[in-house]
Amino acid sequence: MKTIFRLLRWPLGQIVIFVDWITRPKIPVYAAEKRDELDVNTAKMKLYHFKQCPFCVKTRRNIRRLGLNIETRDARNDPQWNSELINDGGRYQVPCLRIVKEDGSMEWMYGSKEIIGYLDKRFG
Ligand SMILES: N[C@@H](CCC(=O)N[C@@H](CS)C(=O)NCC(=O)O)C(=O)O
C-alpha cells in the first residue's frame, strides 16, 4: 500500500500543479506607491514549501491572489532551505512562512490555514 502511494504521489502532484496552473487567480495591479509598500513588507518574508504539496499550492494561490511578492524556498530539493526549516524553524513541515519581525527576531509560522489567515489579515 505504501509503495502504491509512493508511486502515485508524483503523478498526483503533477496533476495538482497542472490544475493550479490552469485555474490560477489573477494578480491584482497596484499603484506604484502601494506596490512599493507591499514589497518592503514582503521582503521580510520567505515561504518554505514543496512544489507538489497541496497545502503549499493553496498558500501560493493566496499569495498570488493578494499580489504579494514572497520568495519561495524549496525545502525538499534544496539542502540549505531543508536544513534551515528543520534546524531554525524546528519542524520539517511545509508550508512555513518565515517572518522577520520589527525587532529583528524571526517567527516561523507553520500551517496553511494560519499563514493564509495572517496574510489576509495583514494585506487583504
Ligand atoms: N495542516 C498542515 C499540513 C501540512 C502538511 O501535511 N504538509 C506536508 C506536505 S503536503 C509535509 O510537510 N510533510 C512533511 C514530510 O513530507 O515529511 C497545513 O495545512 O499546512
JSON list of C-alpha atoms and ligand atoms in Angstrom, two decimals:
[
{"chain": "A", "resi": 1, "resn": "MET", "atom": "CA", "xyz": [0.00, 0.00, 0.00]},
{"chain": "A", "resi": 2, "resn": "LYS", "atom": "CA", "xyz": [2.82, 2.36, 0.97]},
{"chain": "A", "resi": 3, "resn": "THR", "atom": "CA", "xyz": [4.63, 1.60, -2.31]},
{"chain": "A", "resi": 4, "resn": "ILE", "atom": "CA", "xyz": [1.48, 2.29, -4.35]},
{"chain": "A", "resi": 5, "resn": "PHE", "atom": "CA", "xyz": [1.07, 5.62, -2.58]},
{"chain": "A", "resi": 6, "resn": "ARG", "atom": "CA", "xyz": [4.71, 6.48, -3.23]},
{"chain": "A", "resi": 7, "resn": "LEU", "atom": "CA", "xyz": [4.32, 5.62, -6.93]},
{"chain": "A", "resi": 8, "resn": "LEU", "atom": "CA", "xyz": [1.14, 7.68, -7.21]},
{"chain": "A", "resi": 9, "resn": "ARG", "atom": "CA", "xyz": [2.45, 10.65, -5.28]},
{"chain": "A", "resi": 10, "resn": "TRP", "atom": "CA", "xyz": [4.46, 12.16, -8.12]},
{"chain": "A", "resi": 11, "resn": "PRO", "atom": "CA", "xyz": [1.78, 11.94, -10.90]},
{"chain": "A", "resi": 12, "resn": "LEU", "atom": "CA", "xyz": [-0.88, 13.16, -8.46]},
{"chain": "A", "resi": 13, "resn": "GLY", "atom": "CA", "xyz": [1.37, 16.06, -7.51]},
{"chain": "A", "resi": 14, "resn": "GLN", "atom": "CA", "xyz": [1.81, 16.93, -11.19]},
{"chain": "A", "resi": 15, "resn": "ILE", "atom": "CA", "xyz": [-1.98, 16.94, -11.64]},
{"chain": "A", "resi": 16, "resn": "VAL", "atom": "CA", "xyz": [-2.31, 19.30, -8.67]},
{"chain": "A", "resi": 17, "resn": "ILE", "atom": "CA", "xyz": [0.30, 21.62, -10.25]},
{"chain": "A", "resi": 18, "resn": "PHE", "atom": "CA", "xyz": [-1.44, 21.47, -13.64]},
{"chain": "A", "resi": 19, "resn": "VAL", "atom": "CA", "xyz": [-4.91, 22.20, -12.23]},
{"chain": "A", "resi": 20, "resn": "ASP", "atom": "CA", "xyz": [-3.41, 25.03, -10.20]},
{"chain": "A", "resi": 21, "resn": "TRP", "atom": "CA", "xyz": [-1.76, 26.43, -13.33]},
{"chain": "A", "resi": 22, "resn": "ILE", "atom": "CA", "xyz": [-4.91, 26.42, -15.48]},
{"chain": "A", "resi": 23, "resn": "THR", "atom": "CA", "xyz": [-7.07, 27.95, -12.73]},
{"chain": "A", "resi": 24, "resn": "ARG", "atom": "CA", "xyz": [-4.55, 30.45, -11.35]},
{"chain": "A", "resi": 25, "resn": "PRO", "atom": "CA", "xyz": [-6.08, 33.55, -9.75]},
{"chain": "A", "resi": 26, "resn": "LYS", "atom": "CA", "xyz": [-5.36, 36.89, -11.43]},
{"chain": "A", "resi": 27, "resn": "ILE", "atom": "CA", "xyz": [-2.61, 39.03, -9.92]},
{"chain": "A", "resi": 28, "resn": "PRO", "atom": "CA", "xyz": [-4.03, 42.40, -8.83]},
{"chain": "A", "resi": 29, "resn": "VAL", "atom": "CA", "xyz": [-2.37, 45.54, -10.18]},
{"chain": "A", "resi": 30, "resn": "TYR", "atom": "CA", "xyz": [-1.48, 48.11, -7.53]},
{"chain": "A", "resi": 31, "resn": "ALA", "atom": "CA", "xyz": [-0.47, 51.76, -7.79]},
{"chain": "A", "resi": 32, "resn": "ALA", "atom": "CA", "xyz": [3.30, 52.23, -7.58]},
{"chain": "A", "resi": 33, "resn": "GLU", "atom": "CA", "xyz": [3.25, 53.56, -4.02]},
{"chain": "A", "resi": 34, "resn": "LYS", "atom": "CA", "xyz": [1.17, 50.67, -2.70]},
{"chain": "A", "resi": 35, "resn": "ARG", "atom": "CA", "xyz": [3.34, 48.21, -4.70]},
{"chain": "A", "resi": 36, "resn": "ASP", "atom": "CA", "xyz": [6.49, 49.58, -3.06]},
{"chain": "A", "resi": 37, "resn": "GLU", "atom": "CA", "xyz": [4.95, 49.41, 0.40]},
{"chain": "A", "resi": 38, "resn": "LEU", "atom": "CA", "xyz": [3.87, 45.80, -0.14]},
{"chain": "A", "resi": 39, "resn": "ASP", "atom": "CA", "xyz": [7.30, 44.84, -1.46]},
{"chain": "A", "resi": 40, "resn": "VAL", "atom": "CA", "xyz": [9.10, 46.38, 1.52]},
{"chain": "A", "resi": 41, "resn": "ASN", "atom": "CA", "xyz": [6.91, 44.36, 3.88]},
{"chain": "A", "resi": 42, "resn": "THR", "atom": "CA", "xyz": [7.02, 41.08, 2.00]},
{"chain": "A", "resi": 43, "resn": "ALA", "atom": "CA", "xyz": [10.81, 41.29, 1.54]},
{"chain": "A", "resi": 44, "resn": "LYS", "atom": "CA", "xyz": [10.92, 40.23, 5.19]},
{"chain": "A", "resi": 45, "resn": "MET", "atom": "CA", "xyz": [9.04, 37.00, 4.43]},
{"chain": "A", "resi": 46, "resn": "LYS", "atom": "CA", "xyz": [10.13, 33.69, 2.89]},
{"chain": "A", "resi": 47, "resn": "LEU", "atom": "CA", "xyz": [7.87, 30.76, 2.12]},
{"chain": "A", "resi": 48, "resn": "TYR", "atom": "CA", "xyz": [9.38, 27.31, 2.68]},
{"chain": "A", "resi": 49, "resn": "HIS", "atom": "CA", "xyz": [7.42, 24.91, 0.52]},
{"chain": "A", "resi": 50, "resn": "PHE", "atom": "CA", "xyz": [7.32, 21.79, -1.65]},
{"chain": "A", "resi": 51, "resn": "LYS", "atom": "CA", "xyz": [6.27, 22.29, -5.28]},
{"chain": "A", "resi": 52, "resn": "GLN", "atom": "CA", "xyz": [3.68, 19.50, -5.26]},
{"chain": "A", "resi": 53, "resn": "CYS", "atom": "CA", "xyz": [2.27, 19.84, -1.73]},
{"chain": "A", "resi": 54, "resn": "PRO", "atom": "CA", "xyz": [-1.46, 20.70, -1.93]},
{"chain": "A", "resi": 55, "resn": "PHE", "atom": "CA", "xyz": [-1.26, 22.86, 1.23]},
{"chain": "A", "resi": 56, "resn": "CYS", "atom": "CA", "xyz": [1.59, 24.80, -0.38]},
{"chain": "A", "resi": 57, "resn": "VAL", "atom": "CA", "xyz": [-0.37, 25.18, -3.62]},
{"chain": "A", "resi": 58, "resn": "LYS", "atom": "CA", "xyz": [-3.27, 26.61, -1.63]},
{"chain": "A", "resi": 59, "resn": "THR", "atom": "CA", "xyz": [-0.93, 29.02, 0.17]},
{"chain": "A", "resi": 60, "resn": "ARG", "atom": "CA", "xyz": [0.87, 30.09, -3.04]},
{"chain": "A", "resi": 61, "resn": "ARG", "atom": "CA", "xyz": [-2.51, 30.71, -4.71]},
{"chain": "A", "resi": 62, "resn": "ASN", "atom": "CA", "xyz": [-3.48, 33.02, -1.88]},
{"chain": "A", "resi": 63, "resn": "ILE", "atom": "CA", "xyz": [-0.18, 34.88, -2.13]},
{"chain": "A", "resi": 64, "resn": "ARG", "atom": "CA", "xyz": [-0.82, 35.33, -5.85]},
{"chain": "A", "resi": 65, "resn": "ARG", "atom": "CA", "xyz": [-4.43, 36.44, -5.29]},
{"chain": "A", "resi": 66, "resn": "LEU", "atom": "CA", "xyz": [-3.17, 39.13, -2.91]},
{"chain": "A", "resi": 67, "resn": "GLY", "atom": "CA", "xyz": [-0.47, 40.16, -5.42]},
{"chain": "A", "resi": 68, "resn": "LEU", "atom": "CA", "xyz": [2.38, 39.63, -2.96]},
{"chain": "A", "resi": 69, "resn": "ASN", "atom": "CA", "xyz": [5.99, 39.05, -3.92]},
{"chain": "A", "resi": 70, "resn": "ILE", "atom": "CA", "xyz": [7.20, 36.47, -1.41]},
{"chain": "A", "resi": 71, "resn": "GLU", "atom": "CA", "xyz": [10.32, 34.49, -2.14]},
{"chain": "A", "resi": 72, "resn": "THR", "atom": "CA", "xyz": [9.67, 30.73, -2.17]},
{"chain": "A", "resi": 73, "resn": "ARG", "atom": "CA", "xyz": [12.24, 28.26, -0.90]},
{"chain": "A", "resi": 74, "resn": "ASP", "atom": "CA", "xyz": [12.05, 24.62, -1.98]},
{"chain": "A", "resi": 75, "resn": "ALA", "atom": "CA", "xyz": [12.61, 22.74, 1.27]},
{"chain": "A", "resi": 76, "resn": "ARG", "atom": "CA", "xyz": [12.50, 19.30, -0.37]},
{"chain": "A", "resi": 77, "resn": "ASN", "atom": "CA", "xyz": [15.15, 19.74, -3.03]},
{"chain": "A", "resi": 78, "resn": "ASP", "atom": "CA", "xyz": [17.44, 22.47, -1.74]},
{"chain": "A", "resi": 79, "resn": "PRO", "atom": "CA", "xyz": [19.66, 21.27, 1.14]},
{"chain": "A", "resi": 80, "resn": "GLN", "atom": "CA", "xyz": [20.13, 24.80, 2.52]},
{"chain": "A", "resi": 81, "resn": "TRP", "atom": "CA", "xyz": [16.39, 25.53, 2.81]},
{"chain": "A", "resi": 82, "resn": "ASN", "atom": "CA", "xyz": [15.77, 22.00, 4.03]},
{"chain": "A", "resi": 83, "resn": "SER", "atom": "CA", "xyz": [18.25, 22.37, 6.86]},
{"chain": "A", "resi": 84, "resn": "GLU", "atom": "CA", "xyz": [17.10, 25.91, 7.76]},
{"chain": "A", "resi": 85, "resn": "LEU", "atom": "CA", "xyz": [13.49, 24.74, 8.02]},
{"chain": "A", "resi": 86, "resn": "ILE", "atom": "CA", "xyz": [14.39, 21.82, 10.29]},
{"chain": "A", "resi": 87, "resn": "ASN", "atom": "CA", "xyz": [17.05, 23.49, 12.45]},
{"chain": "A", "resi": 88, "resn": "ASP", "atom": "CA", "xyz": [15.81, 27.08, 12.68]},
{"chain": "A", "resi": 89, "resn": "GLY", "atom": "CA", "xyz": [12.10, 26.52, 12.14]},
{"chain": "A", "resi": 90, "resn": "GLY", "atom": "CA", "xyz": [12.07, 23.44, 14.33]},
{"chain": "A", "resi": 91, "resn": "ARG", "atom": "CA", "xyz": [9.92, 21.14, 12.17]},
{"chain": "A", "resi": 92, "resn": "TYR", "atom": "CA", "xyz": [10.10, 19.51, 8.74]},
{"chain": "A", "resi": 93, "resn": "GLN", "atom": "CA", "xyz": [6.66, 20.63, 7.64]},
{"chain": "A", "resi": 94, "resn": "VAL", "atom": "CA", "xyz": [5.54, 22.87, 4.81]},
{"chain": "A", "resi": 95, "resn": "PRO", "atom": "CA", "xyz": [4.21, 25.39, 4.09]},
{"chain": "A", "resi": 96, "resn": "CYS", "atom": "CA", "xyz": [6.10, 27.51, 6.59]},
{"chain": "A", "resi": 97, "resn": "LEU", "atom": "CA", "xyz": [6.34, 31.29, 6.44]},
{"chain": "A", "resi": 98, "resn": "ARG", "atom": "CA", "xyz": [9.48, 32.83, 7.93]},
{"chain": "A", "resi": 99, "resn": "ILE", "atom": "CA", "xyz": [8.81, 36.40, 9.06]},
{"chain": "A", "resi": 100, "resn": "VAL", "atom": "CA", "xyz": [11.44, 38.87, 10.23]},
{"chain": "A", "resi": 101, "resn": "LYS", "atom": "CA", "xyz": [9.70, 41.00, 12.83]},
{"chain": "A", "resi": 102, "resn": "GLU", "atom": "CA", "xyz": [10.16, 44.70, 13.67]},
{"chain": "A", "resi": 103, "resn": "ASP", "atom": "CA", "xyz": [12.66, 43.92, 16.46]},
{"chain": "A", "resi": 104, "resn": "GLY", "atom": "CA", "xyz": [14.70, 41.69, 14.12]},
{"chain": "A", "resi": 105, "resn": "SER", "atom": "CA", "xyz": [13.51, 38.43, 15.69]},
{"chain": "A", "resi": 106, "resn": "MET", "atom": "CA", "xyz": [12.33, 35.60, 13.48]},
{"chain": "A", "resi": 107, "resn": "GLU", "atom": "CA", "xyz": [8.94, 33.94, 13.51]},
{"chain": "A", "resi": 108, "resn": "TRP", "atom": "CA", "xyz": [8.40, 30.57, 11.81]},
{"chain": "A", "resi": 109, "resn": "MET", "atom": "CA", "xyz": [4.71, 30.27, 11.06]},
{"chain": "A", "resi": 110, "resn": "TYR", "atom": "CA", "xyz": [3.53, 26.75, 10.20]},
{"chain": "A", "resi": 111, "resn": "GLY", "atom": "CA", "xyz": [0.18, 25.64, 8.69]},
{"chain": "A", "resi": 112, "resn": "SER", "atom": "CA", "xyz": [-1.52, 26.80, 5.50]},
{"chain": "A", "resi": 113, "resn": "LYS", "atom": "CA", "xyz": [-4.59, 27.98, 7.40]},
{"chain": "A", "resi": 114, "resn": "GLU", "atom": "CA", "xyz": [-2.54, 30.10, 9.80]},
{"chain": "A", "resi": 115, "resn": "ILE", "atom": "CA", "xyz": [-0.37, 31.56, 7.02]},
{"chain": "A", "resi": 116, "resn": "ILE", "atom": "CA", "xyz": [-3.33, 32.39, 4.76]},
{"chain": "A", "resi": 117, "resn": "GLY", "atom": "CA", "xyz": [-5.21, 33.93, 7.69]},
{"chain": "A", "resi": 118, "resn": "TYR", "atom": "CA", "xyz": [-2.18, 36.04, 8.64]},
{"chain": "A", "resi": 119, "resn": "LEU", "atom": "CA", "xyz": [-1.58, 37.30, 5.08]},
{"chain": "A", "resi": 120, "resn": "ASP", "atom": "CA", "xyz": [-5.29, 38.03, 4.52]},
{"chain": "A", "resi": 121, "resn": "LYS", "atom": "CA", "xyz": [-5.47, 39.99, 7.75]},
{"chain": "A", "resi": 122, "resn": "ARG", "atom": "CA", "xyz": [-2.30, 41.94, 7.01]},
{"chain": "A", "resi": 123, "resn": "PHE", "atom": "CA", "xyz": [-2.65, 42.56, 3.27]},
{"chain": "A", "resi": 124, "resn": "GLY", "atom": "CA", "xyz": [-6.20, 41.58, 2.26]},
{"chain": "B", "resi": 1, "resn": "LIG", "atom": "N1", "xyz": [-2.04, 21.10, 8.40]},
{"chain": "B", "resi": 1, "resn": "LIG", "atom": "C1", "xyz": [-0.87, 21.42, 7.63]},
{"chain": "B", "resi": 1, "resn": "LIG", "atom": "C2", "xyz": [-0.44, 20.17, 6.85]},
{"chain": "B", "resi": 1, "resn": "LIG", "atom": "C3", "xyz": [0.84, 20.38, 6.07]},
{"chain": "B", "resi": 1, "resn": "LIG", "atom": "C4", "xyz": [1.41, 19.08, 5.56]},
{"chain": "B", "resi": 1, "resn": "LIG", "atom": "O1", "xyz": [0.91, 17.97, 5.83]},
{"chain": "B", "resi": 1, "resn": "LIG", "atom": "N2", "xyz": [2.49, 19.19, 4.81]},
{"chain": "B", "resi": 1, "resn": "LIG", "atom": "C5", "xyz": [3.20, 18.03, 4.33]},
{"chain": "B", "resi": 1, "resn": "LIG", "atom": "C6", "xyz": [3.45, 18.13, 2.81]},
{"chain": "B", "resi": 1, "resn": "LIG", "atom": "S1", "xyz": [1.95, 18.08, 1.88]},
{"chain": "B", "resi": 1, "resn": "LIG", "atom": "C7", "xyz": [4.56, 17.94, 4.97]},
{"chain": "B", "resi": 1, "resn": "LIG", "atom": "O2", "xyz": [5.11, 18.95, 5.38]},
{"chain": "B", "resi": 1, "resn": "LIG", "atom": "N3", "xyz": [5.13, 16.75, 5.06]},
{"chain": "B", "resi": 1, "resn": "LIG", "atom": "C8", "xyz": [6.45, 16.56, 5.62]},
{"chain": "B", "resi": 1, "resn": "LIG", "atom": "C9", "xyz": [7.13, 15.38, 5.00]},
{"chain": "B", "resi": 1, "resn": "LIG", "atom": "O3", "xyz": [6.86, 15.08, 3.83]},
{"chain": "B", "resi": 1, "resn": "LIG", "atom": "O4", "xyz": [7.97, 14.82, 5.69]},
{"chain": "B", "resi": 1, "resn": "LIG", "atom": "C10", "xyz": [-1.17, 22.60, 6.71]},
{"chain": "B", "resi": 1, "resn": "LIG", "atom": "O5", "xyz": [-2.34, 22.90, 6.45]},
{"chain": "B", "resi": 1, "resn": "LIG", "atom": "O6", "xyz": [-0.22, 23.28, 6.29]}
]
